[in-house]
Amino acid sequence: MANKFVSSTGPKGTGDGSSEANAWSLSNALSNAAAGDYVWIKNDGVYSGGFTVGCSGSSTGNTHIFFIGYNDISNCDMVNHISDMDFGRPFWGGPLNPNAANCWVSVAGSSANAVYQSGKNNIHWRNVYFRNNNMAAGYYAYNMKNSQNCSFTKCRFQHSDTNLWMDSGSTNCLIKYCYFSDYVGSNLDIGGTSYLNMFSHCVFNGGAAKMYRSVGCNSIFIGGSYAIGAFYYQNIVFNNTMYNQSSYCLAYGHNSYVGGLIEYNNIFIPATKNVPAIYKNGNGSIAYSGYGCAYCVAGDSILDTPYSGENGLNVNPQFVNAAGSDFRPRNPLVLRGGIPDFAGNPAQIGAVLQKYQFVKRGQAANPGRISIFK
């Protein structure tokens, strides 16, 4: 295990990646990193070009390679591998503040793939902004095929046909705290015999996340024709907030790949009241639907087809400021209307942002709790 360093002006010095002064280029790093390495990518310019991941950890030996964006190494914890861009550090930013200064390292491509990865396992990215300068059909910000046990943490995917494509048997991969925007085909496409993948705590500006035998939870979808297309085979969708979709919020089913859906604790807020919260796209069934909330906020109306899942709600969630992308619900019914835990305690519907629910906790009562204590 070793700390390795990358610069946008690399290779530098000896070019062996042993220090900032001897930094690799990103291409060097993707070719030469070894299992157990922590590769620190400095935010000192744009990493331009089309890159291919040539290194790999071991899916059987539980060895990994980490690529971590950072600004100033003196502000990073090298022992615990914590960057100054990580959560709780000065340059976090995160998916709810994607334009924060110095919170990502930028990797930009104009070829078919900004980054291409095939058959490489146990690869982990943090604090990296992947984008393609060409949005033509078949151009990707990140194209992953046949890879296992990989993760993207606080990454940004933008400006391509499909921003993140996980295809051809990619399995057991995690996408968390990521931001997606500006696409032609879709923001995220998990398909092509991929399975057991998961996205969580993400923001999808423009919606359009396609799922294939995967799990999607605790994320926010803003606009687009649809939020989640859980079309292919079996998928689980829970604790998401879907806002302002024009065709449907959540879909399941496929005429060739029969779909099965489990959904609960989701908020559905389509653009107009005639847009369905849940849409049957083809052959398939809903194994379970419940504890959701559906409403047309723009028209202040129940949907033409109200939400009918178990213990569901058809009420306004009373977001703090949806126009400002603040989707914290204030309606006590929504705050305490989710599927109870195993002890019977109530839970929230939608993407859970409860920690920041009330700006001045010492001065404002929590209406969700008032309803309980009466």
CSV table of C-alpha atoms in Angstrom, one decimal:
chain,number,residue,atom,x,y,z
A,1,MET,CA,0.0,0.0,0.0
A,2,ALA,CA,1.4,3.4,-1.0
A,3,ASN,CA,0.3,7.0,-1.4
A,4,LYS,CA,0.8,8.1,-5.0
A,5,PHE,CA,0.4,11.6,-6.5
A,6,VAL,CA,-1.1,12.9,-9.8
A,7,SER,CA,-0.8,16.4,-11.3
A,8,SER,CA,-2.5,17.8,-14.4
A,9,THR,CA,1.0,19.0,-15.4
A,10,GLY,CA,2.5,15.5,-14.8
A,11,PRO,CA,4.6,13.6,-15.2
A,12,LYS,CA,6.9,15.8,-13.1
A,13,GLY,CA,10.4,15.2,-11.7
A,14,THR,CA,11.1,11.4,-11.8
A,15,GLY,CA,7.5,10.8,-12.7
A,16,ASP,CA,7.2,7.8,-10.4
A,17,GLY,CA,4.2,9.3,-8.5
A,18,SER,CA,6.1,9.1,-5.1
A,19,SER,CA,5.4,12.8,-4.2
A,20,GLU,CA,3.9,15.9,-5.6
A,21,ALA,CA,7.3,16.9,-7.0
A,22,ASN,CA,7.5,13.6,-8.8
A,23,ALA,CA,3.8,13.3,-9.7
A,24,TRP,CA,2.3,10.9,-12.3
A,25,SER,CA,0.1,12.1,-15.1
A,26,LEU,CA,-3.5,10.7,-14.8
A,27,SER,CA,-2.7,8.3,-17.6
A,28,ASN,CA,0.4,7.1,-15.8
A,29,ALA,CA,-1.7,6.6,-12.6
A,30,LEU,CA,-4.5,4.6,-14.4
A,31,SER,CA,-1.8,2.4,-16.0
A,32,ASN,CA,0.6,1.9,-13.1
A,33,ALA,CA,-1.4,2.1,-9.8
A,34,ALA,CA,-1.2,-1.2,-7.9
A,35,ALA,CA,-3.7,-2.9,-5.5
A,36,GLY,CA,-3.6,-1.1,-2.2
A,37,ASP,CA,-2.6,2.3,-3.6
A,38,TYR,CA,-4.2,5.6,-2.6
A,39,VAL,CA,-3.8,7.9,-5.6
A,40,TRP,CA,-4.1,11.6,-4.8
A,41,ILE,CA,-5.3,13.7,-7.8
A,42,LYS,CA,-4.4,17.4,-7.3
A,43,ASN,CA,-6.8,20.1,-8.3
A,44,ASP,CA,-4.2,22.1,-10.3
A,45,GLY,CA,-5.9,22.2,-13.7
A,46,VAL,CA,-8.2,20.3,-16.0
A,47,TYR,CA,-7.3,16.7,-16.8
A,48,SER,CA,-8.2,16.7,-20.5
A,49,GLY,CA,-8.3,13.7,-22.9
A,50,GLY,CA,-9.8,10.3,-23.1
A,51,PHE,CA,-8.6,8.0,-20.3
A,52,THR,CA,-8.7,4.3,-19.9
A,53,VAL,CA,-8.5,2.5,-16.5
A,54,GLY,CA,-5.8,-0.1,-16.9
A,55,CYS,CA,-5.2,-0.9,-13.2
A,56,SER,CA,-7.3,-3.2,-11.0
A,57,GLY,CA,-7.7,-4.4,-7.5
A,58,SER,CA,-8.7,-8.0,-6.8
A,59,SER,CA,-12.4,-9.0,-6.4
A,60,THR,CA,-11.3,-12.2,-4.8
A,61,GLY,CA,-8.4,-10.9,-2.7
A,62,ASN,CA,-10.3,-7.8,-1.4
A,63,THR,CA,-7.6,-5.4,-2.5
A,64,HIS,CA,-8.6,-2.0,-3.8
A,65,ILE,CA,-7.3,1.2,-5.6
A,66,PHE,CA,-8.6,4.6,-4.5
A,67,PHE,CA,-8.4,7.8,-6.7
A,68,ILE,CA,-9.0,10.8,-4.5
A,69,GLY,CA,-9.3,14.5,-5.5
A,70,TYR,CA,-7.7,17.1,-3.3
A,71,ASN,CA,-6.6,20.7,-3.2
A,72,ASP,CA,-3.8,21.1,-0.6
A,73,ILE,CA,-2.1,18.0,0.7
A,74,SER,CA,-1.2,19.8,3.9
A,75,ASN,CA,-4.9,20.0,4.7
A,76,CYS,CA,-5.5,16.2,4.1
A,77,ASP,CA,-5.3,13.4,6.5
A,78,MET,CA,-2.9,11.0,4.8
A,79,VAL,CA,-3.1,8.4,7.6
A,80,ASN,CA,-6.9,8.0,7.3
A,81,HIS,CA,-7.0,9.0,3.6
A,82,ILE,CA,-9.3,12.0,4.1
A,83,SER,CA,-9.2,14.8,1.5
A,84,ASP,CA,-9.8,18.5,2.1
A,85,MET,CA,-12.7,17.9,-0.4
A,86,ASP,CA,-14.4,15.1,1.7
A,87,PHE,CA,-17.5,15.5,3.9
A,88,GLY,CA,-16.9,17.9,6.8
A,89,ARG,CA,-13.8,19.4,5.3
A,90,PRO,CA,-13.3,22.9,3.9
A,91,PHE,CA,-14.1,22.1,0.2
A,92,TRP,CA,-17.0,19.5,0.5
A,93,GLY,CA,-19.6,21.3,-1.6
A,94,GLY,CA,-21.4,18.0,-2.4
A,95,PRO,CA,-24.4,17.1,-4.6
A,96,LEU,CA,-26.6,19.9,-3.2
A,97,ASN,CA,-24.0,22.5,-3.9
A,98,PRO,CA,-22.3,21.4,-7.1
A,99,ASN,CA,-20.9,24.8,-8.0
A,100,ALA,CA,-19.0,25.3,-4.8
A,101,ALA,CA,-15.4,26.4,-5.4
A,102,ASN,CA,-12.7,23.8,-5.5
A,103,CYS,CA,-14.8,20.9,-4.5
A,104,TRP,CA,-14.0,18.7,-7.5
A,105,VAL,CA,-11.1,17.7,-9.7
A,106,SER,CA,-12.1,18.1,-13.3
A,107,VAL,CA,-11.6,15.3,-15.8
A,108,ALA,CA,-12.8,16.3,-19.3
A,109,GLY,CA,-12.9,14.3,-22.5
A,110,SER,CA,-14.1,14.9,-26.1
A,111,SER,CA,-13.7,11.3,-27.4
A,112,ALA,CA,-16.3,8.6,-27.0
A,113,ASN,CA,-15.4,8.3,-23.3
A,114,ALA,CA,-13.9,10.8,-20.9
A,115,VAL,CA,-13.0,7.7,-18.8
A,116,TYR,CA,-13.4,4.1,-20.0
A,117,GLN,CA,-13.2,1.1,-17.6
A,118,SER,CA,-13.7,-2.6,-18.6
A,119,GLY,CA,-13.0,-5.7,-16.6
A,120,LYS,CA,-11.3,-3.7,-13.8
A,121,ASN,CA,-12.4,-4.4,-10.3
A,122,ASN,CA,-12.3,-2.7,-6.8
A,123,ILE,CA,-11.7,0.8,-8.3
A,124,HIS,CA,-12.9,3.7,-6.2
A,125,TRP,CA,-13.3,7.4,-7.1
A,126,ARG,CA,-13.9,10.4,-4.8
A,127,ASN,CA,-14.2,14.1,-5.5
A,128,VAL,CA,-13.9,13.9,-9.3
A,129,TYR,CA,-16.0,15.8,-11.9
A,130,PHE,CA,-16.3,13.6,-15.1
A,131,ARG,CA,-17.6,15.3,-18.2
A,132,ASN,CA,-17.5,14.9,-21.9
A,133,ASN,CA,-17.3,17.9,-24.2
A,134,ASN,CA,-19.2,16.1,-26.9
A,135,MET,CA,-22.9,15.2,-26.3
A,136,ALA,CA,-23.3,13.1,-29.5
A,137,ALA,CA,-25.0,9.7,-29.3
A,138,GLY,CA,-22.6,7.1,-27.8
A,139,TYR,CA,-20.5,9.6,-25.9
A,140,TYR,CA,-20.1,9.1,-22.2
A,141,ALA,CA,-18.6,10.9,-19.2
A,142,TYR,CA,-17.8,7.5,-17.6
A,143,ASN,CA,-18.3,4.2,-19.3
A,144,MET,CA,-17.9,1.1,-17.1
A,145,LYS,CA,-18.2,-2.4,-18.4
A,146,ASN,CA,-17.9,-5.8,-16.7
A,147,SER,CA,-16.4,-4.4,-13.4
A,148,GLN,CA,-17.1,-5.4,-9.9
A,149,ASN,CA,-17.0,-3.8,-6.4
A,150,CYS,CA,-16.4,-0.2,-7.6
A,151,SER,CA,-17.6,3.0,-6.1
A,152,PHE,CA,-18.1,6.7,-6.9
A,153,THR,CA,-18.3,9.0,-3.9
A,154,LYS,CA,-19.1,12.7,-4.2
A,155,CYS,CA,-18.4,12.7,-8.0
A,156,ARG,CA,-20.1,14.8,-10.6
A,157,PHE,CA,-21.2,13.5,-14.0
A,158,GLN,CA,-22.2,15.9,-16.7
A,159,HIS,CA,-22.4,17.0,-20.3
A,160,SER,CA,-22.6,13.8,-22.4
A,161,ASP,CA,-25.1,11.5,-24.1
A,162,THR,CA,-25.1,9.2,-21.0
A,163,ASN,CA,-23.3,10.6,-18.0
A,164,LEU,CA,-22.6,7.3,-16.3
A,165,TRP,CA,-23.1,4.0,-18.1
A,166,MET,CA,-22.7,0.8,-16.1
A,167,ASP,CA,-23.0,-2.0,-18.5
A,168,SER,CA,-22.1,-5.6,-19.5
A,169,GLY,CA,-22.3,-7.3,-16.1
A,170,SER,CA,-21.0,-4.6,-13.8
A,171,THR,CA,-22.0,-5.7,-10.3
A,172,ASN,CA,-21.9,-4.7,-6.6
A,173,CYS,CA,-21.0,-1.1,-7.4
A,174,LEU,CA,-22.1,1.9,-5.3
A,175,ILE,CA,-22.8,5.5,-6.4
A,176,LYS,CA,-23.2,7.9,-3.4
A,177,TYR,CA,-23.3,11.7,-2.8
A,178,CYS,CA,-23.0,12.2,-6.6
A,179,TYR,CA,-24.4,15.0,-8.8
A,180,PHE,CA,-25.8,14.4,-12.4
A,181,SER,CA,-26.8,16.9,-15.0
A,182,ASP,CA,-26.9,17.8,-18.7
A,183,TYR,CA,-27.4,14.8,-20.8
A,184,VAL,CA,-29.1,13.7,-24.0
A,185,GLY,CA,-30.0,10.0,-23.4
A,186,SER,CA,-29.9,9.6,-19.6
A,187,ASN,CA,-28.0,10.7,-16.5
A,188,LEU,CA,-27.4,7.2,-15.3
A,189,ASP,CA,-27.9,3.9,-17.1
A,190,ILE,CA,-27.4,0.7,-15.2
A,191,GLY,CA,-28.1,-2.0,-17.8
A,192,GLY,CA,-26.8,-4.8,-19.9
A,193,THR,CA,-26.9,-7.7,-17.4
A,194,SER,CA,-25.5,-5.5,-14.6
A,195,TYR,CA,-27.0,-6.3,-11.2
A,196,LEU,CA,-26.8,-5.6,-7.5
A,197,ASN,CA,-25.7,-2.0,-7.9
A,198,MET,CA,-26.9,0.9,-5.8
A,199,PHE,CA,-27.2,4.7,-5.9
A,200,SER,CA,-27.8,6.7,-2.7
A,201,HIS,CA,-27.7,10.3,-1.6
A,202,CYS,CA,-27.5,11.6,-5.1
A,203,VAL,CA,-29.0,14.6,-7.0
A,204,PHE,CA,-30.2,14.0,-10.6
A,205,ASN,CA,-30.9,17.3,-12.3
A,206,GLY,CA,-33.1,16.3,-15.2
A,207,GLY,CA,-33.9,13.0,-13.7
A,208,ALA,CA,-33.4,10.0,-16.0
A,209,ALA,CA,-31.9,7.2,-14.0
A,210,LYS,CA,-32.3,3.8,-15.6
A,211,MET,CA,-32.1,0.7,-13.4
A,212,TYR,CA,-31.4,-3.0,-14.0
A,213,ARG,CA,-31.7,-5.3,-11.0
A,214,SER,CA,-30.5,-2.6,-8.6
A,215,VAL,CA,-31.4,-0.3,-5.7
A,216,GLY,CA,-32.1,3.4,-5.7
A,217,CYS,CA,-32.6,5.3,-2.5
A,218,ASN,CA,-32.4,8.6,-0.7
A,219,SER,CA,-31.9,10.7,-3.8
A,220,ILE,CA,-33.5,13.8,-5.3
A,221,PHE,CA,-34.7,14.0,-8.9
A,222,ILE,CA,-35.4,17.5,-10.4
A,223,GLY,CA,-37.3,17.8,-13.7
A,224,GLY,CA,-36.9,15.8,-16.8
A,225,SER,CA,-39.4,13.5,-18.6
A,226,TYR,CA,-39.1,11.0,-15.8
A,227,ALA,CA,-37.1,10.5,-12.6
A,228,ILE,CA,-36.5,6.7,-12.4
A,229,GLY,CA,-36.9,4.1,-15.1
A,230,ALA,CA,-36.9,0.9,-13.1
A,231,PHE,CA,-37.6,-0.9,-16.3
A,232,TYR,CA,-35.5,-4.1,-16.4
A,233,TYR,CA,-36.1,-7.1,-14.2
A,234,GLN,CA,-36.2,-6.5,-10.4
A,235,ASN,CA,-35.5,-3.2,-8.7
A,236,ILE,CA,-36.0,-1.6,-5.3
A,237,VAL,CA,-36.7,2.1,-5.0
A,238,PHE,CA,-37.2,3.9,-1.6
A,239,ASN,CA,-36.9,7.3,0.2
A,240,ASN,CA,-36.5,9.3,-3.0
A,241,THR,CA,-38.0,12.7,-3.8
A,242,MET,CA,-39.1,13.1,-7.5
A,243,TYR,CA,-40.1,16.6,-8.5
A,244,ASN,CA,-41.5,18.3,-11.6
A,245,GLN,CA,-41.3,15.3,-14.1
A,246,SER,CA,-43.4,15.8,-17.3
A,247,SER,CA,-44.2,12.2,-18.3
A,248,TYR,CA,-44.1,10.1,-15.1
A,249,CYS,CA,-42.1,10.0,-11.9
A,250,LEU,CA,-41.3,6.3,-11.6
A,251,ALA,CA,-41.8,3.6,-14.2
A,252,TYR,CA,-41.4,-0.2,-14.1
A,253,GLY,CA,-41.8,-3.0,-16.6
A,254,HIS,CA,-40.4,-3.9,-20.0
A,255,ASN,CA,-41.8,-6.0,-22.9
A,256,SER,CA,-38.6,-8.0,-23.2
A,257,TYR,CA,-37.2,-7.9,-19.7
A,258,VAL,CA,-40.2,-8.4,-17.4
A,259,GLY,CA,-40.0,-6.0,-14.5
A,260,GLY,CA,-40.6,-6.3,-10.9
A,261,LEU,CA,-40.7,-3.3,-8.5
A,262,ILE,CA,-40.6,-2.8,-4.8
A,263,GLU,CA,-41.1,0.9,-3.8
A,264,TYR,CA,-41.8,2.7,-0.5
A,265,ASN,CA,-41.3,6.0,1.3
A,266,ASN,CA,-41.1,8.0,-2.0
A,267,ILE,CA,-42.4,11.5,-2.7
A,268,PHE,CA,-43.9,12.0,-6.2
A,269,ILE,CA,-44.5,15.6,-7.3
A,270,PRO,CA,-45.1,15.6,-11.1
A,271,ALA,CA,-45.3,18.8,-13.1
A,272,THR,CA,-49.0,18.6,-13.7
A,273,LYS,CA,-51.8,16.6,-12.0
A,274,ASN,CA,-52.4,14.4,-15.1
A,275,VAL,CA,-48.9,13.0,-14.9
A,276,PRO,CA,-48.8,9.6,-13.1
A,277,ALA,CA,-46.6,9.1,-10.1
A,278,ILE,CA,-46.0,5.4,-11.1
A,279,TYR,CA,-46.3,4.2,-14.7
A,280,LYS,CA,-46.4,0.7,-16.1
A,281,ASN,CA,-44.0,0.8,-19.0
A,282,GLY,CA,-44.4,-2.9,-20.1
A,283,ASN,CA,-44.6,-6.4,-18.8
A,284,GLY,CA,-44.1,-6.5,-15.0
A,285,SER,CA,-45.6,-6.3,-11.5
A,286,ILE,CA,-45.3,-4.3,-8.4
A,287,ALA,CA,-44.4,-6.6,-5.5
A,288,TYR,CA,-45.0,-3.9,-2.9
A,289,SER,CA,-45.9,-0.2,-3.0
A,290,GLY,CA,-46.5,1.8,0.2
A,291,TYR,CA,-46.0,4.7,2.5
A,292,GLY,CA,-45.5,7.2,-0.4
A,293,CYS,CA,-46.8,10.7,-1.0
A,294,ALA,CA,-48.0,12.1,-4.3
A,295,TYR,CA,-49.3,15.6,-5.1
A,296,CYS,CA,-49.1,18.3,-7.8
A,297,VAL,CA,-47.6,21.2,-6.0
A,298,ALA,CA,-47.7,23.5,-9.1
A,299,GLY,CA,-51.5,23.0,-9.4
A,300,ASP,CA,-52.1,22.6,-5.6
A,301,SER,CA,-54.0,19.5,-6.4
A,302,ILE,CA,-54.3,15.7,-5.9
A,303,LEU,CA,-53.2,13.8,-9.0
A,304,ASP,CA,-55.8,12.6,-11.4
A,305,THR,CA,-54.6,9.1,-10.5
A,306,PRO,CA,-53.9,9.4,-6.7
A,307,TYR,CA,-51.2,7.3,-5.1
A,308,SER,CA,-52.7,4.0,-4.0
A,309,GLY,CA,-49.9,2.3,-2.2
A,310,GLU,CA,-50.4,0.9,1.3
A,311,ASN,CA,-50.8,3.7,3.9
A,312,GLY,CA,-50.1,6.3,1.2
A,313,LEU,CA,-50.7,10.0,1.3
A,314,ASN,CA,-52.0,12.4,-1.3
A,315,VAL,CA,-51.0,15.7,0.4
A,316,ASN,CA,-48.7,18.6,-0.2
A,317,PRO,CA,-45.3,17.8,1.4
A,318,GLN,CA,-44.8,21.6,2.0
A,319,PHE,CA,-41.2,21.8,0.8
A,320,VAL,CA,-39.1,24.5,2.3
A,321,ASN,CA,-38.3,26.0,-1.1
A,322,ALA,CA,-38.7,23.8,-4.1
A,323,ALA,CA,-37.8,26.6,-6.5
A,324,GLY,CA,-34.5,26.9,-4.7
A,325,SER,CA,-34.0,23.2,-4.7
A,326,ASP,CA,-34.6,22.9,-1.0
A,327,PHE,CA,-36.8,19.7,-0.8
A,328,ARG,CA,-37.0,19.4,3.0
A,329,PRO,CA,-40.7,18.6,3.7
A,330,ARG,CA,-42.4,20.4,6.5
A,331,ASN,CA,-45.8,18.6,6.5
A,332,PRO,CA,-45.9,16.6,9.7
A,333,LEU,CA,-47.8,13.8,7.9
A,334,VAL,CA,-44.9,13.4,5.6
A,335,LEU,CA,-42.2,13.8,8.2
A,336,ARG,CA,-43.8,11.0,10.2
A,337,GLY,CA,-45.6,9.0,7.5
A,338,GLY,CA,-42.9,6.6,6.3
A,339,ILE,CA,-42.8,2.9,6.8
A,340,PRO,CA,-42.1,2.4,10.6
A,341,ASP,CA,-39.0,0.8,11.8
A,342,PHE,CA,-39.0,-2.6,13.5
A,343,ALA,CA,-39.8,-1.0,16.8
A,344,GLY,CA,-42.8,0.8,15.3
A,345,ASN,CA,-41.2,4.3,15.3
A,346,PRO,CA,-42.4,6.6,12.5
A,347,ALA,CA,-40.0,7.6,9.6
A,348,GLN,CA,-39.9,10.3,7.0
A,349,ILE,CA,-41.1,10.0,3.4
A,350,GLY,CA,-38.8,11.1,0.7
A,351,ALA,CA,-35.1,11.8,0.6
A,352,VAL,CA,-34.1,12.2,4.2
A,353,LEU,CA,-32.7,15.6,5.0
A,354,GLN,CA,-34.1,15.7,8.5
A,355,LYS,CA,-30.9,16.9,10.2
A,356,TYR,CA,-31.4,20.3,8.5
A,357,GLN,CA,-35.2,20.3,8.7
A,358,PHE,CA,-35.5,23.4,10.8
A,359,VAL,CA,-33.0,26.3,10.5
A,360,LYS,CA,-33.4,27.5,14.0
A,361,ARG,CA,-34.1,24.5,16.1
A,362,GLY,CA,-33.9,26.4,19.4
A,363,GLN,CA,-36.5,28.9,18.3
A,364,ALA,CA,-38.9,26.8,16.2
A,365,ALA,CA,-41.1,23.9,17.3
A,366,ASN,CA,-41.0,20.7,15.2
A,367,PRO,CA,-44.6,20.3,14.0
A,368,GLY,CA,-43.9,16.6,13.3
A,369,ARG,CA,-43.2,16.1,17.0
A,370,ILE,CA,-46.1,18.3,18.1
A,371,SER,CA,-48.5,15.9,16.3
A,372,ILE,CA,-47.0,13.1,18.4
A,373,PHE,CA,-47.0,14.8,21.8
A,374,LYS,CA,-50.5,16.1,21.7
